[in-house]
Structure formats: structure tokens, C-alpha cells
Coordinates of C-alpha atoms and ligand atoms in Angstrom, one line a residue:
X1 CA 36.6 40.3 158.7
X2 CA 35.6 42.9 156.2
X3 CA 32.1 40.8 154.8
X4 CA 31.4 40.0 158.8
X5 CA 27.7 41.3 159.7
X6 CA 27.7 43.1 163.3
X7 CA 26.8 40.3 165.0
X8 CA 29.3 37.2 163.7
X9 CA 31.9 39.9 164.4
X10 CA 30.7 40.3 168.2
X11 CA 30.1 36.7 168.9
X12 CA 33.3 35.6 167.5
X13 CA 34.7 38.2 170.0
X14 CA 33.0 37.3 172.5
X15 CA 33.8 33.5 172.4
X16 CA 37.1 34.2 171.6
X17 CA 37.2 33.0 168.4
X18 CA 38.9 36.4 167.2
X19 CA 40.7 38.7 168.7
X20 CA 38.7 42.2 169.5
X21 CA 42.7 43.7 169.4
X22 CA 43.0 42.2 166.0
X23 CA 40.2 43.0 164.2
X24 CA 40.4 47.0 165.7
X25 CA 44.0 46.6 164.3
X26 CA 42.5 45.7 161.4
X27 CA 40.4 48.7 160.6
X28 CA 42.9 51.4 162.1
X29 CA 44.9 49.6 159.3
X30 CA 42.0 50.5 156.6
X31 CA 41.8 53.9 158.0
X32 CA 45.6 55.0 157.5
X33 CA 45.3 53.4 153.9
X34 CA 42.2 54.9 152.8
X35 CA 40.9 58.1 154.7
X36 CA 43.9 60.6 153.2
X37 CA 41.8 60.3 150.2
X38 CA 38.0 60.5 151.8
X39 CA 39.1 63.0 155.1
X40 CA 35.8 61.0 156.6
X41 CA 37.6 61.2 160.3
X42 CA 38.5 64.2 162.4
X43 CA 40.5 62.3 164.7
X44 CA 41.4 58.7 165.2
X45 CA 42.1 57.5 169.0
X46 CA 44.4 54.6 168.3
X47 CA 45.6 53.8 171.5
X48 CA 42.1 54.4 173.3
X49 CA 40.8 51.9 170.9
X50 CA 43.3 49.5 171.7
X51 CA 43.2 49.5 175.2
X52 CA 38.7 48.8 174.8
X53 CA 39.7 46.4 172.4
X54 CA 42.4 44.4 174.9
X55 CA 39.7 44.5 177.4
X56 CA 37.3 42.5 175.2
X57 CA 39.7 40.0 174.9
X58 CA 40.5 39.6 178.3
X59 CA 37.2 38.6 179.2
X60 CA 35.7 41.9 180.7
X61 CA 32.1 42.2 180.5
X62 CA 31.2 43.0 177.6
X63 CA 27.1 43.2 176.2
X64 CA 25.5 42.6 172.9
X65 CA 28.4 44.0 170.2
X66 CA 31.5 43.0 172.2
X67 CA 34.7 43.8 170.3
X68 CA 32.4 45.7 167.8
X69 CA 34.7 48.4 165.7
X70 CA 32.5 52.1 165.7
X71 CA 33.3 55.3 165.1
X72 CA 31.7 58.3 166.4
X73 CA 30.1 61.6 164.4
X74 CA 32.1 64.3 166.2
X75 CA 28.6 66.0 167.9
X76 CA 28.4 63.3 170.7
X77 CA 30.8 64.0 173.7
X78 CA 33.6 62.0 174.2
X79 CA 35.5 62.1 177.9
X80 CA 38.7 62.9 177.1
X81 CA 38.7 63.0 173.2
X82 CA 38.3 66.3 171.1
X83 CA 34.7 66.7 170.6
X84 CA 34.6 69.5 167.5
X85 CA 31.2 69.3 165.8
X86 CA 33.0 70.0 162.8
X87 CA 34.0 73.7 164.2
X88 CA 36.8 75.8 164.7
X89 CA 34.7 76.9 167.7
X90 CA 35.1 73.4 169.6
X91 CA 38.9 72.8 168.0
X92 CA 40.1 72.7 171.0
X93 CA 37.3 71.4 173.2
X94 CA 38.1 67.9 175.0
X95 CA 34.6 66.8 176.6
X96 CA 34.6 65.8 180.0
X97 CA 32.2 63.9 179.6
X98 CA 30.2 60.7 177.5
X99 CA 27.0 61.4 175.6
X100 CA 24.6 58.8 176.4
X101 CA 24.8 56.8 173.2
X102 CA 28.3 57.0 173.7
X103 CA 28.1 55.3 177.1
X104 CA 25.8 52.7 176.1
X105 CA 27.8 51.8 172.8
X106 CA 30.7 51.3 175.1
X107 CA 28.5 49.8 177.5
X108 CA 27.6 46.7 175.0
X109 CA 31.4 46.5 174.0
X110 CA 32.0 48.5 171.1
X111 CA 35.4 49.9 170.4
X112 CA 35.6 53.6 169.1
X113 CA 38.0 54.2 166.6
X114 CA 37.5 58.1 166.4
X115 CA 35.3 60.4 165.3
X116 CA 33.6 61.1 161.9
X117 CA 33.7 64.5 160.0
X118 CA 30.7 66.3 159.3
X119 CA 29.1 69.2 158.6
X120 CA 29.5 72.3 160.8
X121 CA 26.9 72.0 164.0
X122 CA 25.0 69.1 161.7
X123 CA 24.1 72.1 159.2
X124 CA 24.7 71.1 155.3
X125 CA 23.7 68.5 152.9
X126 CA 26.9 68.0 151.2
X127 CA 30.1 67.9 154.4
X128 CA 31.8 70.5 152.6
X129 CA 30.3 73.4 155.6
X130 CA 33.6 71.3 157.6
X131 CA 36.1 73.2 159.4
X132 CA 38.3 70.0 158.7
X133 CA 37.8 70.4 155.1
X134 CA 35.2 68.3 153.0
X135 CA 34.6 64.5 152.7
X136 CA 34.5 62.6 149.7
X137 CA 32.6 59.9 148.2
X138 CA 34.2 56.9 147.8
X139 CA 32.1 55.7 145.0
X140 CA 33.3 59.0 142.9
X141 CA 36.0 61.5 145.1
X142 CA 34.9 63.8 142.7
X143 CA 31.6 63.9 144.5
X144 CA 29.9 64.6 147.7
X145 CA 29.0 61.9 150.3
X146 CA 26.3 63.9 151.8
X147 CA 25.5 65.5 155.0
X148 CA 25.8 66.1 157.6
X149 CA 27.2 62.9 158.8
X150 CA 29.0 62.6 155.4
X151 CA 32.0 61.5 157.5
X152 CA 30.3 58.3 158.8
X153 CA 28.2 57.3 155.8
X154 CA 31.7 57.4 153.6
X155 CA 33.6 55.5 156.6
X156 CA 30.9 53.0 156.5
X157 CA 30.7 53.1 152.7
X158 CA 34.4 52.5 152.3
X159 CA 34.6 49.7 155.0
X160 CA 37.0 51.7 157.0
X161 CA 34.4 50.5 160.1
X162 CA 31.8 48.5 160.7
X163 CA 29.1 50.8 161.8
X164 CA 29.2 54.4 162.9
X165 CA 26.6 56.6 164.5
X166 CA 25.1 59.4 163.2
X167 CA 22.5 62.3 163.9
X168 CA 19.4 64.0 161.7
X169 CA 17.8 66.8 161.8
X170 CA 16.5 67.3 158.3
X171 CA 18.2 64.3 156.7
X172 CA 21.4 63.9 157.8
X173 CA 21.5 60.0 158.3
X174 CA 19.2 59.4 155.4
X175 CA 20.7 61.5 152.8
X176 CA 24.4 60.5 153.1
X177 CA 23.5 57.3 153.6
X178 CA 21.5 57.5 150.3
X179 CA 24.5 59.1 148.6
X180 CA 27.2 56.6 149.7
X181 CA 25.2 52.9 149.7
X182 CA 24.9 52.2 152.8
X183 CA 21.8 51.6 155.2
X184 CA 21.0 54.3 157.6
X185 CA 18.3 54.4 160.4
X186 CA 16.9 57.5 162.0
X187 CA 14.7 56.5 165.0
X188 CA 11.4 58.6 166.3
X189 CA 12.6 61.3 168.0
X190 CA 12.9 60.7 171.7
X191 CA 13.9 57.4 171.3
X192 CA 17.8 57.8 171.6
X193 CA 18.6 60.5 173.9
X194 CA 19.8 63.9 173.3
X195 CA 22.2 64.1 176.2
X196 CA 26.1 64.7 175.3
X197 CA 25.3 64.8 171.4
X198 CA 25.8 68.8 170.8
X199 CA 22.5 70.5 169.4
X200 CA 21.6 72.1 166.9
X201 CA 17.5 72.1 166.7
X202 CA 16.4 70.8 169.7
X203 CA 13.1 69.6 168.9
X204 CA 14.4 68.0 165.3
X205 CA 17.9 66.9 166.4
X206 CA 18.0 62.4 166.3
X207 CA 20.4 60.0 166.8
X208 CA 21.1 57.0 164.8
X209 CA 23.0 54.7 163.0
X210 CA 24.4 53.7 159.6
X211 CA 26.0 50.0 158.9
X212 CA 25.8 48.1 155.6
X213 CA 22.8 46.0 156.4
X214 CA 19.3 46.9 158.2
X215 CA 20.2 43.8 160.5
X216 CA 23.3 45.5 161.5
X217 CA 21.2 48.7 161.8
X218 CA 19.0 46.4 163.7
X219 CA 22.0 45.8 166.3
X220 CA 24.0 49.1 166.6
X221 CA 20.3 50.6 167.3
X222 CA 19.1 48.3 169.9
X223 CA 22.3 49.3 171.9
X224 CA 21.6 53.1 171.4
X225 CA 17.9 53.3 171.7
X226 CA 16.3 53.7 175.7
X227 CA 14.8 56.3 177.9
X228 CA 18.0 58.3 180.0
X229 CA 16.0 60.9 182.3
X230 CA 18.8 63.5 181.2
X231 CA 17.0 64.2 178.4
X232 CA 13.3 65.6 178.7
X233 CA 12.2 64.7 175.5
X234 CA 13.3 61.1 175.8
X235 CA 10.6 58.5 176.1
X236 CA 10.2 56.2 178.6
X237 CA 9.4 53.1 176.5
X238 CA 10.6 49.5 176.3
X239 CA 12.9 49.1 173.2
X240 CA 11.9 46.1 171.8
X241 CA 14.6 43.3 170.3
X242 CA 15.0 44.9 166.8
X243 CA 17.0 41.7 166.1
X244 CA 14.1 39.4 166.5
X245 CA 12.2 41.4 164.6
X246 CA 13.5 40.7 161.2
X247 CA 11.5 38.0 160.2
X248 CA 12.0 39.2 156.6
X249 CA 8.3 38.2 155.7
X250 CA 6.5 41.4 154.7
X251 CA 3.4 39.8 152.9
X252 CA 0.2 41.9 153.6
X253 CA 2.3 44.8 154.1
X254 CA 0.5 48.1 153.1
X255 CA 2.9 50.3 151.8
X256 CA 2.0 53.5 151.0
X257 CA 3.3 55.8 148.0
X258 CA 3.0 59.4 148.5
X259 CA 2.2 61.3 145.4
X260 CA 3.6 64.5 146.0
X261 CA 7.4 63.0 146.8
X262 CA 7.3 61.2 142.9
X263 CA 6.4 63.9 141.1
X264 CA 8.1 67.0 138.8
X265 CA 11.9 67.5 140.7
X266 CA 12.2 63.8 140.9
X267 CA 15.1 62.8 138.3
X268 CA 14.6 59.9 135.3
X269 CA 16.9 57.8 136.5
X270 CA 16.4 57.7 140.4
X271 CA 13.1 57.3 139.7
X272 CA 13.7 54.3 137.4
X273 CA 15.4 52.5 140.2
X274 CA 13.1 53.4 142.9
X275 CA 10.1 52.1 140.7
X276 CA 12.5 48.7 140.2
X277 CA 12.5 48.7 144.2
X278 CA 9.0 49.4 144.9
X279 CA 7.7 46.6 142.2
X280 CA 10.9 44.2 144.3
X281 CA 8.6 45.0 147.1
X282 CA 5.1 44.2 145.8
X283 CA 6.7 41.0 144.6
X284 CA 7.5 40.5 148.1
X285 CA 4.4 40.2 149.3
X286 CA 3.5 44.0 149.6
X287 CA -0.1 46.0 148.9
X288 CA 1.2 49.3 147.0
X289 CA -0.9 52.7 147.9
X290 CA -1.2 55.8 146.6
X291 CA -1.5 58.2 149.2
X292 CA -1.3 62.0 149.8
X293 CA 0.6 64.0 152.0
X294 CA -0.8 67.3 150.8
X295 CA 1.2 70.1 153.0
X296 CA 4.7 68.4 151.6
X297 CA 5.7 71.7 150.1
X298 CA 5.6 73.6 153.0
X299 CA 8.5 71.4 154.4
X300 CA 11.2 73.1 153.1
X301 CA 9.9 76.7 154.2
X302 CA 9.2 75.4 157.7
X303 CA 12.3 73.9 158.3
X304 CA 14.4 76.5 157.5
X305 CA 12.7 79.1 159.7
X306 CA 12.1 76.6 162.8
X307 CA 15.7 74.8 162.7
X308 CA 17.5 78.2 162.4
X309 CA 15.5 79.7 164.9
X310 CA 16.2 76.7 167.4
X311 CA 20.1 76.9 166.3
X312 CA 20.3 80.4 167.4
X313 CA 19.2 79.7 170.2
X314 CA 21.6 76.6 171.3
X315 CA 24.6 77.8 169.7
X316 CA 24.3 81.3 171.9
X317 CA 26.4 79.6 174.6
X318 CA 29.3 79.4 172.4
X319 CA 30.1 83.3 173.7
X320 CA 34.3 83.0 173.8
X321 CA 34.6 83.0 177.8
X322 CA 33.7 79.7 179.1
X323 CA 35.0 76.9 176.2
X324 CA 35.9 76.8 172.7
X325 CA 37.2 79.3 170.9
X326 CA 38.0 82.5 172.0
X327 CA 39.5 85.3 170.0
X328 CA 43.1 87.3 170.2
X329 CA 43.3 90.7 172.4
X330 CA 39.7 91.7 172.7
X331 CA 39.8 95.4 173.9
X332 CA 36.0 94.3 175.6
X333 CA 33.4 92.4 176.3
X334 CA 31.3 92.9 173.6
X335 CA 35.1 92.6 170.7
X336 CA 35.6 89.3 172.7
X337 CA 31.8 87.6 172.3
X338 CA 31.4 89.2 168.5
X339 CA 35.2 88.4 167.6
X340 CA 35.1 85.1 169.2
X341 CA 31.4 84.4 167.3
X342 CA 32.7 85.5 163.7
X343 CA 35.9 83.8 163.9
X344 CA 35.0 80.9 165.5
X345 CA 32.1 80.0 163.1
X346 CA 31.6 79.2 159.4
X347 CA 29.8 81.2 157.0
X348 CA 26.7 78.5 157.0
X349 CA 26.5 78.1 160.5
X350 CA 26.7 82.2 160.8
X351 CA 24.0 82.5 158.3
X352 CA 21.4 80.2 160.1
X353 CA 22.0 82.3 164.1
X354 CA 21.4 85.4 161.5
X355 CA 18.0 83.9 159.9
X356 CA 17.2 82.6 163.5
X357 CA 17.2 86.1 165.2
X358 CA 15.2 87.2 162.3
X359 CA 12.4 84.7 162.7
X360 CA 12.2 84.9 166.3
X361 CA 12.4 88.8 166.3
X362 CA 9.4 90.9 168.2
X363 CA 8.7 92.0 164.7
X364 CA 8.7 88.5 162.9
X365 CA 8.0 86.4 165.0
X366 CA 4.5 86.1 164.6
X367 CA 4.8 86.1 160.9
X368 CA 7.4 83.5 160.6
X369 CA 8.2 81.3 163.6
X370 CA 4.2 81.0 164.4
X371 CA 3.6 80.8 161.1
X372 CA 6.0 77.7 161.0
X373 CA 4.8 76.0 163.9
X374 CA 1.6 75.4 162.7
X375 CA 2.4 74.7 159.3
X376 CA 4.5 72.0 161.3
X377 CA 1.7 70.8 163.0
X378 CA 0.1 70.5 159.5
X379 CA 2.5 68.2 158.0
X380 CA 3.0 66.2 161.1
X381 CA -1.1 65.5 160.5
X382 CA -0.8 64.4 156.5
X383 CA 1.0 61.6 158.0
X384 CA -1.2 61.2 161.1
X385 CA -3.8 60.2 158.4
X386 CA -2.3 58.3 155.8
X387 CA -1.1 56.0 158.7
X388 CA -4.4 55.0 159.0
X389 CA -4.7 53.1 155.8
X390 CA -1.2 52.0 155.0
X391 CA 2.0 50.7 157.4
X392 CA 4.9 52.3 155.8
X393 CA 5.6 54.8 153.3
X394 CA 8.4 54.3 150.6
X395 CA 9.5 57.7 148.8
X396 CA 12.7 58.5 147.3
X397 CA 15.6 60.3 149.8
X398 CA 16.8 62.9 147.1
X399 CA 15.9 64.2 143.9
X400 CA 19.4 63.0 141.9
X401 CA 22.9 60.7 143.6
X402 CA 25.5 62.5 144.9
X403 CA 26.7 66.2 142.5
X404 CA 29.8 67.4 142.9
X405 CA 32.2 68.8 145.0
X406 CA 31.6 72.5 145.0
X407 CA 28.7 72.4 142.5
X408 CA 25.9 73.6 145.6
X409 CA 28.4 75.4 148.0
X410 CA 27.9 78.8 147.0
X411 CA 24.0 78.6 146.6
X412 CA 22.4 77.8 150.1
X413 CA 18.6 77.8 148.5
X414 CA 19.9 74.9 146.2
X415 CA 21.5 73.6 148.9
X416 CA 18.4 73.6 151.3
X417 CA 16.1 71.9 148.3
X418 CA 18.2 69.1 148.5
X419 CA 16.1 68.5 151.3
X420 CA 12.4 68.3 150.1
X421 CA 11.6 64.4 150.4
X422 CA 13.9 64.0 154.3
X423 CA 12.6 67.2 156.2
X424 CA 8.5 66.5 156.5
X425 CA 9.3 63.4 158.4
X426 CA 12.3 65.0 160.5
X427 CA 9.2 67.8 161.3
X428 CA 6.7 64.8 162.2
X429 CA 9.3 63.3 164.4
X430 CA 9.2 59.6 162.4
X431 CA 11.3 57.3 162.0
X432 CA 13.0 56.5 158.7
X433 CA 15.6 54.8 156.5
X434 CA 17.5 54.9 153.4
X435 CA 18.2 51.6 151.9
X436 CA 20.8 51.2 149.1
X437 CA 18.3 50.6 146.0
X438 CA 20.6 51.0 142.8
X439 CA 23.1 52.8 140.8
X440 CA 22.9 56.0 138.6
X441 CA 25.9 56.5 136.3
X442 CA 27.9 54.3 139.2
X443 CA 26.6 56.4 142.3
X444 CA 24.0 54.9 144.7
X445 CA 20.8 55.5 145.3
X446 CA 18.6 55.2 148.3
X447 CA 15.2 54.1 148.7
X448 CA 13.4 56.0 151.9
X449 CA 11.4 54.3 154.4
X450 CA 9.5 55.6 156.8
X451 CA 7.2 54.3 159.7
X452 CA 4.8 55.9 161.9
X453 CA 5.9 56.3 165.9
X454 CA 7.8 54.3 167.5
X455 CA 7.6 51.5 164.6
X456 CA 11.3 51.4 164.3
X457 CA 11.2 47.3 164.3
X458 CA 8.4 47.5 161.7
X459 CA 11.1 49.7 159.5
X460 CA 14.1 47.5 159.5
X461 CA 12.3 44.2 158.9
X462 CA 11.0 46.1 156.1
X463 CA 14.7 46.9 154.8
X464 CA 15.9 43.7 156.1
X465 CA 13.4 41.7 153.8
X466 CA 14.3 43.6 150.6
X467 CA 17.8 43.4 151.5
X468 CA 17.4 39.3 151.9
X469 CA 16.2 39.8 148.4
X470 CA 18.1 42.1 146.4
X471 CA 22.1 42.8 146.9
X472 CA 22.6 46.8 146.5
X473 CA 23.9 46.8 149.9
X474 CA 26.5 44.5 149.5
X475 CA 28.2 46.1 146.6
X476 CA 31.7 48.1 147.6
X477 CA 33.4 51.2 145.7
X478 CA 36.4 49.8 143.6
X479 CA 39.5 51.3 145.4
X480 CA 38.9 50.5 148.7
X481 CA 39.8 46.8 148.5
Ligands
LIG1 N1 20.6 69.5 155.5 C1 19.8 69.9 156.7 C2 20.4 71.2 157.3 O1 21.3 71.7 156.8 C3 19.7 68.8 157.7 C4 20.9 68.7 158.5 C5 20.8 67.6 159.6 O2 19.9 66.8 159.5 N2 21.6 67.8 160.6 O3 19.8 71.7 158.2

């Protein structure tokens, strides 16, 4: 059951050649064995599972990934389960209701095991901004899986499920996935909808998926993806048959290779297994590039005045009176929303509604948010035009694998840096991947995809075709037998 892809494990559910009861047994198994040492699960709905799973097995309708084991980062609504976002503030919130991905996972059949840990309101690179305490990587507990769905990328990585679903904003399905080996897709941005999954930056925020293979990817995502009117920004736009997309052939494919993402930052050894990927890929069939993406450096800047700003925004609703937290004996009003506020959220999460005000002040507003708008709009164009000449680009996802627990948490502009090579296309909107490329010192390393618009089939049969050649994403983390 554990070297099953997604869809053997469905269609043996589904014609009852195994039991969806036993094989959720089966992982809830894995999870009490293994996740005291990772923490990559806030809370684990045994019996919930069970009752989706003995439903399969009965013979009620079931779609595409029938019987299929998932678990859940804890930002998309759950009816009835504790939905945190990794928060004191929403300890104690139960949703009342399904996100959309959510209802269409269950939909096709999947069974939720619980939900994944993960940074505070999606906001960190490493899962240690928590309220339920950090995640570890299972290649190396010593070390950070990533974030800020660190708790789905390690579950994944660890083969405590199948496939789990993830979010990203700035990175956070690329760069845990990079960090843990395992494959992670972040769509274009409208293309899974918003509704249900808790925000953070509104006009960044993503949903996606992580799996071992970009044909699992392939199927977790074709369940996901569709237009849901509840969501403004979601497109209305047939999702094509990711499946039947992976032909795996790639010749002709103009890959391009932007200069500014290998360059001073990038470290030796990453580098030496991205270049080993990239030439894997030419060997393939592919037509390497150069290209330039010139306004790269401004990605870091604009990110962290725009997703800030946007987060202060969203999380204003979280005011102590109408759910989540809410502090002891306020004396006012104005005690109860400030107490509620400081006690209720982390430092990092209080540190980005403080930078947000700021930016969005009468003051600085023109300086900064404007400012960042436009120099959005700048890097959303560098891609715009090197589209033209080539069909995907390849880049690294970080600068180094996974550091060490603690090693970042005290120094946010460190922590933010970590970012450089995931936010421009997070500020385009694109679609992109990190594909388990190699080792450094016996932690992974990701290669990055990315596609323009709406090219997510493109993207996988991309990863899909280096992963029918090469067998980084098959490798597991001794320990976790
Ligand atoms: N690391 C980035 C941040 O902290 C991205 C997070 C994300 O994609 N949710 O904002």
C-alpha cells in the first residue's frame, strides 16, 4: 500500500479489490507510529475517517480518487473539525462549514485523515511560527521541513499519507516540498478557489497539492481545480484531464533558464544538482535558454509590503467578539479587541498586521504600497516576455536544503530571503512546481518549474517525464519504514 501511486490505490478501491477501511487503517497506523516525532498533524479525525472510508466500501458513489487517504493543511474549513490555521486565535474554532477544495476532495472519494500543521496564518518559511509547536523533517529532525505547509510536505515525505493539500502565497507548497522530497504543485491563481481556505493575502493566496509523484499531483489536482462562483477571483475555465496529459515526451521543449535565479546566493552544491537536472532534461529532448527576468530583485521587497498589507487587512476580523479567541475579563471594548489581538496571535503574524498598517498608512501609502504595486506589475511583465520565446522556466526553489531548527527564527529578514527564487512567480500569479532533484549532505533538493497561465498540464508532464527518468522522488527517509 505504501509504493501505490494515487490512482492504483483508488481503482483498487473502487473495484473492491481493497478495502478503503483498510488501507485508512493503515495510515492512521503510520501516523500514531511516526508523527510524535515530526508533530506534522494538528489533529487526526479517526473516526470521521473511518466512517468516509466504510462508505467507499459499501459502494457509495464515489469519483476519481475513491478510498484515497488525504489530509488537510489546517487553513481550509472543515464542518465540524477544528479549523486552527496554526493559531491560538482559531484553537477553538470548529468550522461550520467545507472549503471548496474540501468538498470536492470528498466529492471524488477521498478520506481525510486530519489536518496538517503549518505556519501561523500561512506566514513563515520554516513551520516553527506554529502555535502547535514546530515540524520536523523527516530526512534530518534536526531540521526544518519548510513552510508554511511544513506539516503536509513532512506527512507526505514520511508516507504518513498519500497526498495532502497545501496553500502558497510566496512559496509555501514549493519550498517545503523542496525541503522534504516530495513533488508539490501550485496552480495559477484562480484556478482552485479561495472559498473556505482562511486568507492571508488575498490576491497571492493558492491552493494546491503535494504527493510523491507529478502524476499523483496530476490526480489530487484535477479533483481540486474548477471555477466555484464563491470566489470572485476564480476563473471560469474548463480544467483539462491533467492525467492524460502526461505523455512524458518533452522533445522540442524550450525551457528557459533565468539568469538572475543562478547566480551569487545560489549554494555549490544545490547548484551542482540542479545543473545535473537541467542537463537530465536537455537529454530528454529539451532546448535550454538563457533568459532574463530582470526586476527579480525587487521580489522580495514587494512581497513583503503587499502580503503584509493584504494580511492586515483579512486578519482584522479576528477582533475577540464573534469567534476565536477572546481574552479574560476585559474592563472594555477596546482591552477586549487589543487583548484578544496580542494574546491570540504570534509574534510573526503580529509583526506582518504591524508592517501592513504601515504600508497602507495615509502617510506611506503612496511611498510603499503604490510603490509595490507597480513594481508587481513589473515582474509579472519579465515573465510576460520571456514566455514568448521559451515554454517553461526551470530555476532552483531555495538558495541551500533545509537549516536548522531555530537557526532563522529570531531573524525575520533572513527568514524572508529564504524566499527570493518562489515569490516573483507567486506575484505573477503562475503556476509552479518543485520536483525532488537530489541530495545535499542527505537532505533533498528541489528543482522549480514554472509555466505561464493556466499551463498547469504543460507543468506536470514536464515533472512527470523527468520523473519517468530519474528516481529522486521515490527515495524515502530511513526511519519511517
Ligand atoms: N514564506 C512566505 C511568507 O512567510 C510565504 C508563505 C506562504 O506562501 N504562505 O509570507
Amino acid at each position: 500500500m505504501d509504493e501505490m501511486s494515487v490512482a492504483e490505490l483508488s481503482a483498487a478501491c473502487r473495484d473492491g479489490r481493497l478495502s478503503a477501511v483498510a488501507l485508512t487503517e493503515h495510515f492512521l497506523a503510520r501516523i500514531d507510529t511516526h508523527d510524535t516525532r515530526l508533530n506534522s498533524l494538528i489533529s487526526v479525525c479517526r473516526e470521521r475517517a473511518l466512517s468516509q472510508a466504510a462508505a467507499v466500501d459499501r459502494g457509495e458513489p464515489a469519483g476519481a480518487l475513491a478510498g484515497l487517504p488525504i489530509a488537510h493543511k489546517d487553513i481550509f474549513c472543515t464542518q465540524g473539525l477544528r479549523t486552527s490555521c496554526g493559531s491560538r486565535m482559531l484553537d477553538n474554532f470548529v468550522a461550520p462549514y467545507d472549503a471548496h477544495v474540501v468538498e470536492r476532495l470528498d466529492a471524488a472519494g477521498t478520506v481525510t485523515l486530519g489536518k496538517t500543521n503549518m505556519d501561523e496564518f500561512a506566514m513563515g518559511s520554516s513551520n516553527e511560527t506554529s502555535f502547535y509547536g514546530p515540524v520536523r523533517n523527516p530526512w534530518n529532525e534536526a531540521f526544518v521541513p519548510g513552510g508554511s505547509s511544513g506539516g503536509s510536505a513532512a506527512a507526505v515525505a514520511a508516507g504518513l499519507v498519500p497526498a495532502a493539500t497545501g496553500t502558497d502565497t510566496g512559496g509555501s507548497i514549493r519550498q517545503p516540498a523542496a525541503l522534504c522530497g516530495v513533488t508539490g504543485i501550485k496552480p495559477t491563481y484562480g484556478r482552485v478557489s479561495r472559498y473556505g481556505m482562511i486568507a492571508f493575502a488575498s490576491s497571492l493566496d493558492q491552493g494546491g497539492c503535494f504527493a510523491r509523484s507529478a502524476a499523483d499531483c496530476a490526480a489530487v489536482l484535477g479533483a481540486m481545480a474548477g471555477f466555484d462562483a464563491r470566489d470572485s477571483t476564480s476563473v471560469e475555465r474548463d480544467v483539462p484531464d491533467y492525467g492524460a496529459a502526461l505523455s512524458g515526451d518533452i522533445s522540442g521543449l524550450r525551457i528557459g533558464l533565468p539568469r538572475e535565479y543562478f547566480a551569487e546566493g545560489l549554494e555549490a552544491g544545490t547548484r551542482t544538482v540542479l545543473d545535473t537536472a537541467i542537463a537530465e532534461y536537455e537529454r530528454l529532448g529539451a532546448q535550454l535558454v538563457e533568459i532574463d527576468l530582470p526586476h527579480t530583485e525587487l521580489a522580495v521587497s514587494t512581497y513583503y509590503v503587499l502580503a503584509p498589507a493584504e494580511a492586515s487587512s483579512n486578519l482584522a476580523r479576528y477582533d475577540g467578539v464573534r469567534y476565536g479567541y477572546r481574552c479574560e475579563a476585559a474592563v472594555d471594548l477596546e482591552d477586549l479587541y487589543s487583548r484578544s489581538r496580542a494574546e491570540g496571535f504570534g509574534r510573526e503574524v503580529q509583526r506582518r498586521i504591524m508592517v501592513g498598517a504601515y504600508v497602507l498608512s495615509a502617510g506611506y501609502y503612496d511611498a510603499y504600497y503604490l510603490k509595490a504595486q507597480k513594481t508587481r506589475r513589473l515582474i509579472a511583465d519579465d515573465f510576460r516576455r520571456a514566455y514568448a520565446d521559451v515554454d517553461l522556466i526551470a530555476a532552483p526553489v531555495t538558495q541551500s536544503p533545509a537549516f536548522r531548527l531555530g537557526e532563522k527564527v529570531d531573524d525575520p529578514v533572513s527568514m524572508y530571503l529564504n524566499d527570493v527564487y518562489t515569490l516573483p512567480a507567486s506575484l505573477a500569479g503562475l503556476p509552479g512546481m518543485s520536483v525532488p532533484a537530489g541530495f545535499v549532505d542527505g537532505l533533498p533538493v528541489g528543482l522549480q518549474l514554472l509555466a505561464p497561465w493556466f499551463e498547469e498540464a504543460r507543468l506536470l508532464n514536464a515533472a512527470h517525464a523527468f520523473q519517468q527518468a530519474t528516481d529522486w522522488h521515490t527515495r524515502r527517509p530511513a526511519g519511517f519504514e
